[in-house]
GROMACS .gro file of C-alpha atoms in nm:
model
  222
    1GLY     CA    1  -1.202   0.479  -0.550
    2ASP     CA    2  -1.049   0.211  -0.325
    3ALA     CA    3  -0.741   0.219  -0.550
    4PRO     CA    4  -0.473   0.207  -0.277
    5GLY     CA    5  -0.633  -0.102  -0.125
    6ALA     CA    6  -0.729  -0.173   0.233
    7GLU     CA    7  -0.384  -0.302   0.336
    8ARG     CA    8  -0.205   0.018   0.232
    9ILE     CA    9  -0.468   0.243   0.387
   10ALA     CA   10  -0.458   0.050   0.714
   11GLY     CA   11  -0.079   0.044   0.708
   12LEU     CA   12  -0.052   0.421   0.698
   13ALA     CA   13  -0.325   0.464   0.960
   14ALA     CA   14  -0.141   0.226   1.192
   15GLU     CA   15   0.194   0.393   1.122
   16VAL     CA   16   0.069   0.737   1.231
   17GLU     CA   17  -0.146   0.588   1.512
   18ALA     CA   18  -0.456   0.757   1.375
   19ASP     CA   19  -0.759   0.805   1.599
   20VAL     CA   20  -0.974   0.929   1.311
   21VAL     CA   21  -0.939   0.829   0.944
   22VAL     CA   22  -1.145   1.012   0.682
   23LEU     CA   23  -1.175   0.829   0.349
   24PRO     CA   24  -1.349   1.012   0.064
   25GLU     CA   25  -1.428   0.805  -0.246
   26THR     CA   26  -1.396   0.485  -0.046
   27SER     CA   27  -1.659   0.212  -0.042
   28GLY     CA   28  -1.814   0.094   0.280
   29GLU     CA   29  -1.677  -0.253   0.210
   30THR     CA   30  -1.318  -0.130   0.190
   31ALA     CA   31  -1.363   0.089   0.498
   32GLU     CA   32  -1.486  -0.215   0.692
   33ILE     CA   33  -1.180  -0.415   0.584
   34VAL     CA   34  -0.947  -0.130   0.688
   35ALA     CA   35  -1.118  -0.117   1.027
   36ALA     CA   36  -1.086  -0.493   1.068
   37ILE     CA   37  -0.712  -0.481   0.992
   38LEU     CA   38  -0.659  -0.201   1.243
   39THR     CA   39  -0.872  -0.375   1.504
   40ASP     CA   40  -0.675  -0.698   1.459
   41GLY     CA   41  -0.359  -0.493   1.504
   42GLY     CA   42  -0.474  -0.360   1.841
   43ARG     CA   43  -0.643  -0.033   1.731
   44PRO     CA   44  -1.019  -0.106   1.746
   45MET     CA   45  -1.211   0.114   1.502
   46GLN     CA   46  -1.577   0.181   1.433
   47VAL     CA   47  -1.693   0.259   1.080
   48LEU     CA   48  -1.950   0.506   0.953
   49TYR     CA   49  -2.013   0.584   0.588
   50LEU     CA   50  -2.262   0.754   0.360
   51SER     CA   51  -2.336   0.642   0.004
   52LEU     CA   52  -2.542   0.838  -0.247
   53ASP     CA   53  -2.545   0.533  -0.473
   54GLU     CA   54  -2.351   0.212  -0.538
   55ILE     CA   55  -2.264   0.294  -0.900
   56SER     CA   56  -1.947   0.494  -0.836
   57LYS     CA   57  -1.710   0.463  -0.541
   58ALA     CA   58  -1.669   0.842  -0.557
   59ARG     CA   59  -2.026   0.863  -0.427
   60THR     CA   60  -1.933   0.718  -0.085
   61THR     CA   61  -1.745   0.884   0.200
   62ALA     CA   62  -1.632   0.684   0.504
   63VAL     CA   63  -1.482   0.765   0.842
   64LEU     CA   64  -1.310   0.537   1.094
   65ILE     CA   65  -1.312   0.646   1.458
   66SER     CA   66  -1.115   0.485   1.737
   67GLU     CA   67  -1.328   0.310   1.995
   68GLU     CA   68  -1.119   0.491   2.257
   69LEU     CA   69  -1.310   0.809   2.163
   70GLY     CA   70  -1.641   0.646   2.257
   71GLU     CA   71  -1.931   0.532   2.043
   72TYR     CA   72  -2.032   0.749   1.746
   73THR     CA   73  -2.335   0.764   1.521
   74ARG     CA   74  -2.411   0.934   1.192
   75ASP     CA   75  -2.614   1.254   1.226
   76ASP     CA   76  -2.839   1.250   0.921
   77SER     CA   77  -3.019   1.565   1.038
   78ALA     CA   78  -2.711   1.763   0.931
   79GLY     CA   79  -2.775   1.675   0.568
   80THR     CA   80  -2.488   1.638   0.322
   81THR     CA   81  -2.314   1.804   0.031
   82ASP     CA   82  -2.458   1.787  -0.322
   83THR     CA   83  -2.332   1.541  -0.587
   84LEU     CA   84  -2.072   1.382  -0.355
   85PRO     CA   85  -2.144   1.291   0.008
   86SER     CA   86  -2.013   1.436   0.331
   87LEU     CA   87  -2.117   1.300   0.668
   88VAL     CA   88  -2.135   1.421   1.026
   89ALA     CA   89  -2.046   1.183   1.310
   90VAL     CA   90  -2.153   1.269   1.665
   91PRO     CA   91  -2.070   1.098   1.995
   92LEU     CA   92  -2.355   0.917   2.163
   93ASP     CA   93  -2.245   1.040   2.505
   94GLY     CA   94  -2.215   1.397   2.381
   95ARG     CA   95  -1.863   1.447   2.511
   96GLY     CA   96  -1.635   1.389   2.214
   97PRO     CA   97  -1.588   1.614   1.912
   98THR     CA   98  -1.828   1.624   1.624
   99ILE     CA   99  -1.638   1.482   1.325
  100VAL     CA  100  -1.718   1.600   0.975
  101ALA     CA  101  -1.592   1.376   0.692
  102ALA     CA  102  -1.610   1.614   0.400
  103HIS     CA  103  -1.614   1.576   0.023
  104PRO     CA  104  -1.785   1.863  -0.161
  105VAL     CA  105  -1.785   1.826  -0.537
  106ALA     CA  106  -1.508   1.984  -0.747
  107PRO     CA  107  -1.567   2.320  -0.920
  108ILE     CA  108  -1.610   2.182  -1.270
  109PRO     CA  109  -1.854   2.284  -1.545
  110GLY     CA  110  -2.207   2.191  -1.447
  111GLU     CA  111  -2.120   2.163  -1.077
  112MET     CA  112  -2.034   2.522  -0.978
  113ALA     CA  113  -2.361   2.576  -0.790
  114ALA     CA  114  -2.318   2.246  -0.605
  115TRP     CA  115  -1.955   2.336  -0.524
  116ARG     CA  116  -2.059   2.672  -0.377
  117SER     CA  117  -2.340   2.516  -0.175
  118GLY     CA  118  -2.094   2.254  -0.051
  119LEU     CA  119  -1.861   2.521   0.085
  120LEU     CA  120  -2.155   2.690   0.259
  121TRP     CA  121  -2.251   2.353   0.410
  122LEU     CA  122  -1.897   2.318   0.547
  123ALA     CA  123  -1.911   2.667   0.696
  124ASP     CA  124  -2.240   2.581   0.868
  125ARG     CA  125  -2.081   2.269   1.019
  126CYS     CA  126  -1.805   2.490   1.162
  127ALA     CA  127  -2.050   2.734   1.319
  128GLY     CA  128  -2.071   2.538   1.644
  129GLU     CA  129  -1.824   2.417   1.905
  130ASN     CA  130  -1.598   2.113   1.936
  131VAL     CA  131  -1.582   2.026   1.566
  132ILE     CA  132  -1.308   1.853   1.367
  133LEU     CA  133  -1.353   1.866   0.988
  134ALA     CA  134  -1.138   1.673   0.743
  135GLY     CA  135  -1.138   1.548   0.387
  136ASP     CA  136  -1.105   1.633   0.021
  137LEU     CA  137  -1.255   1.982   0.018
  138ASN     CA  138  -1.187   2.039  -0.353
  139SER     CA  139  -1.086   2.393  -0.264
  140THR     CA  140  -0.793   2.594  -0.134
  141LEU     CA  141  -0.786   2.843   0.150
  142ASP     CA  142  -0.827   3.125  -0.103
  143HIS     CA  143  -1.180   3.005  -0.175
  144TYR     CA  144  -1.290   3.064   0.185
  145THR     CA  145  -1.206   3.432   0.223
  146ALA     CA  146  -1.572   3.526   0.270
  147LEU     CA  147  -1.667   3.222   0.479
  148GLY     CA  148  -1.440   3.251   0.783
  149THR     CA  149  -1.551   3.392   1.118
  150ASP     CA  150  -1.356   3.485   1.430
  151GLY     CA  151  -1.023   3.409   1.265
  152GLY     CA  152  -1.132   3.078   1.114
  153ALA     CA  153  -1.058   2.962   0.761
  154ILE     CA  154  -1.415   2.843   0.711
  155GLY     CA  155  -1.669   2.920   0.979
  156SER     CA  156  -1.469   2.921   1.302
  157CYS     CA  157  -1.260   2.619   1.195
  158ARG     CA  158  -0.884   2.682   1.180
  159ASP     CA  159  -0.685   2.512   0.907
  160ALA     CA  160  -0.409   2.281   1.032
  161ALA     CA  161  -0.187   2.333   0.727
  162ARG     CA  162  -0.197   2.712   0.763
  163ALA     CA  163  -0.137   2.695   1.138
  164THR     CA  164   0.180   2.491   1.088
  165GLY     CA  165   0.320   2.671   0.784
  166ASN     CA  166   0.234   2.393   0.536
  167ALA     CA  167  -0.053   2.553   0.345
  168ALA     CA  168   0.141   2.573   0.016
  169VAL     CA  169   0.218   2.200  -0.005
  170GLY     CA  170   0.010   2.041  -0.280
  171THR     CA  171  -0.207   1.739  -0.205
  172TRP     CA  172  -0.346   1.691  -0.558
  173PRO     CA  173  -0.263   1.552  -0.805
  174THR     CA  174   0.009   1.305  -0.715
  175SER     CA  175   0.135   1.328  -1.074
  176PHE     CA  176   0.264   1.679  -0.993
  177PRO     CA  177   0.543   1.763  -0.745
  178GLN     CA  178   0.414   1.881  -0.409
  179LEU     CA  179   0.512   2.244  -0.469
  180LEU     CA  180   0.323   2.252  -0.801
  181GLY     CA  181   0.007   2.080  -0.683
  182ALA     CA  182  -0.309   2.223  -0.528
  183PRO     CA  183  -0.357   2.208  -0.149
  184ILE     CA  184  -0.719   2.092  -0.150
  185ASP     CA  185  -0.716   1.825   0.123
  186HIS     CA  186  -0.760   1.976   0.466
  187VAL     CA  187  -0.794   1.912   0.837
  188MET     CA  188  -0.966   2.189   1.030
  189ALA     CA  189  -1.095   2.235   1.383
  190THR     CA  190  -1.281   2.485   1.597
  191PRO     CA  191  -1.086   2.678   1.866
  192ASP     CA  192  -1.161   2.398   2.117
  193TRP     CA  193  -0.864   2.220   1.956
  194GLU     CA  194  -0.499   2.314   1.949
  195ILE     CA  195  -0.324   2.230   1.623
  196VAL     CA  196   0.003   2.061   1.716
  197GLY     CA  197   0.122   1.935   1.376
  198PHE     CA  198   0.033   1.876   1.013
  199ARG     CA  199   0.207   1.718   0.717
  200VAL     CA  200   0.138   1.606   0.364
  201VAL     CA  201   0.252   1.248   0.311
  202GLY     CA  202   0.462   1.246  -0.006
  203SER     CA  203   0.594   0.892   0.019
  204ARG     CA  204   0.274   0.722  -0.104
  205ASP     CA  205   0.241   0.879  -0.450
  206GLY     CA  206   0.263   0.537  -0.615
  207ASP     CA  207  -0.013   0.376  -0.409
  208GLY     CA  208  -0.286   0.444  -0.663
  209SER     CA  209  -0.464   0.756  -0.539
  210ASP     CA  210  -0.445   1.092  -0.717
  211HIS     CA  211  -0.453   1.259  -0.373
  212ARG     CA  212  -0.181   1.259  -0.110
  213PRO     CA  213  -0.278   1.166   0.245
  214VAL     CA  214  -0.252   1.435   0.510
  215VAL     CA  215  -0.187   1.380   0.880
  216ALA     CA  216  -0.278   1.626   1.154
  217GLN     CA  217  -0.215   1.619   1.528
  218LEU     CA  218  -0.473   1.795   1.743
  219ARG     CA  219  -0.522   1.814   2.116
  220PRO     CA  220  -0.807   1.956   2.324
  221VAL     CA  221  -0.761   2.302   2.467
  222SER     CA  222  -0.780   2.258   2.843
   0.00000   0.00000   0.00000
């Protein structure tokens, strides 16, 4: 809900030298300010976002993509998740990875059907090649046992936390210690990508969000 503020979001993105920044529950306005701060700091970013309405900031999901990766556009033909939005960004030149900024709704009373359909939507996004998926998935790896294919956690996407031995570190809520929280924020990728590193950032618990940021390092499989 924009709670950390653009300066703090941009500061962490600059600190980890992020090429892609996925921001669930973040308004387009704040995402644009974050991108402007990073661009002024020498890391030019493009912004894509999808809003279901302007009433609640939870109903917008944004993604920042480094201009070094080439120009991207939103692929509306892919649809989105129910209740809360997820978006698919594709490169205009067709060479870079498809980037899925994901935020399926939480499994709460009245939303169970939408939650299940959201997980199926994620699995469909991971059915192709050269895909990186990241965001607040409102689910743990245990929820995907029937949705993985060819060794993937969901579809053919491998989970970065599992691959690096960090899958038990909680990302939500920040009011709980990391080892007592739920690991529901993920970065995943198809086998085109080697997972080099992953960590949950525990030093920003006082920044206003109830989720901890996660940072993943991926590199293309040659």
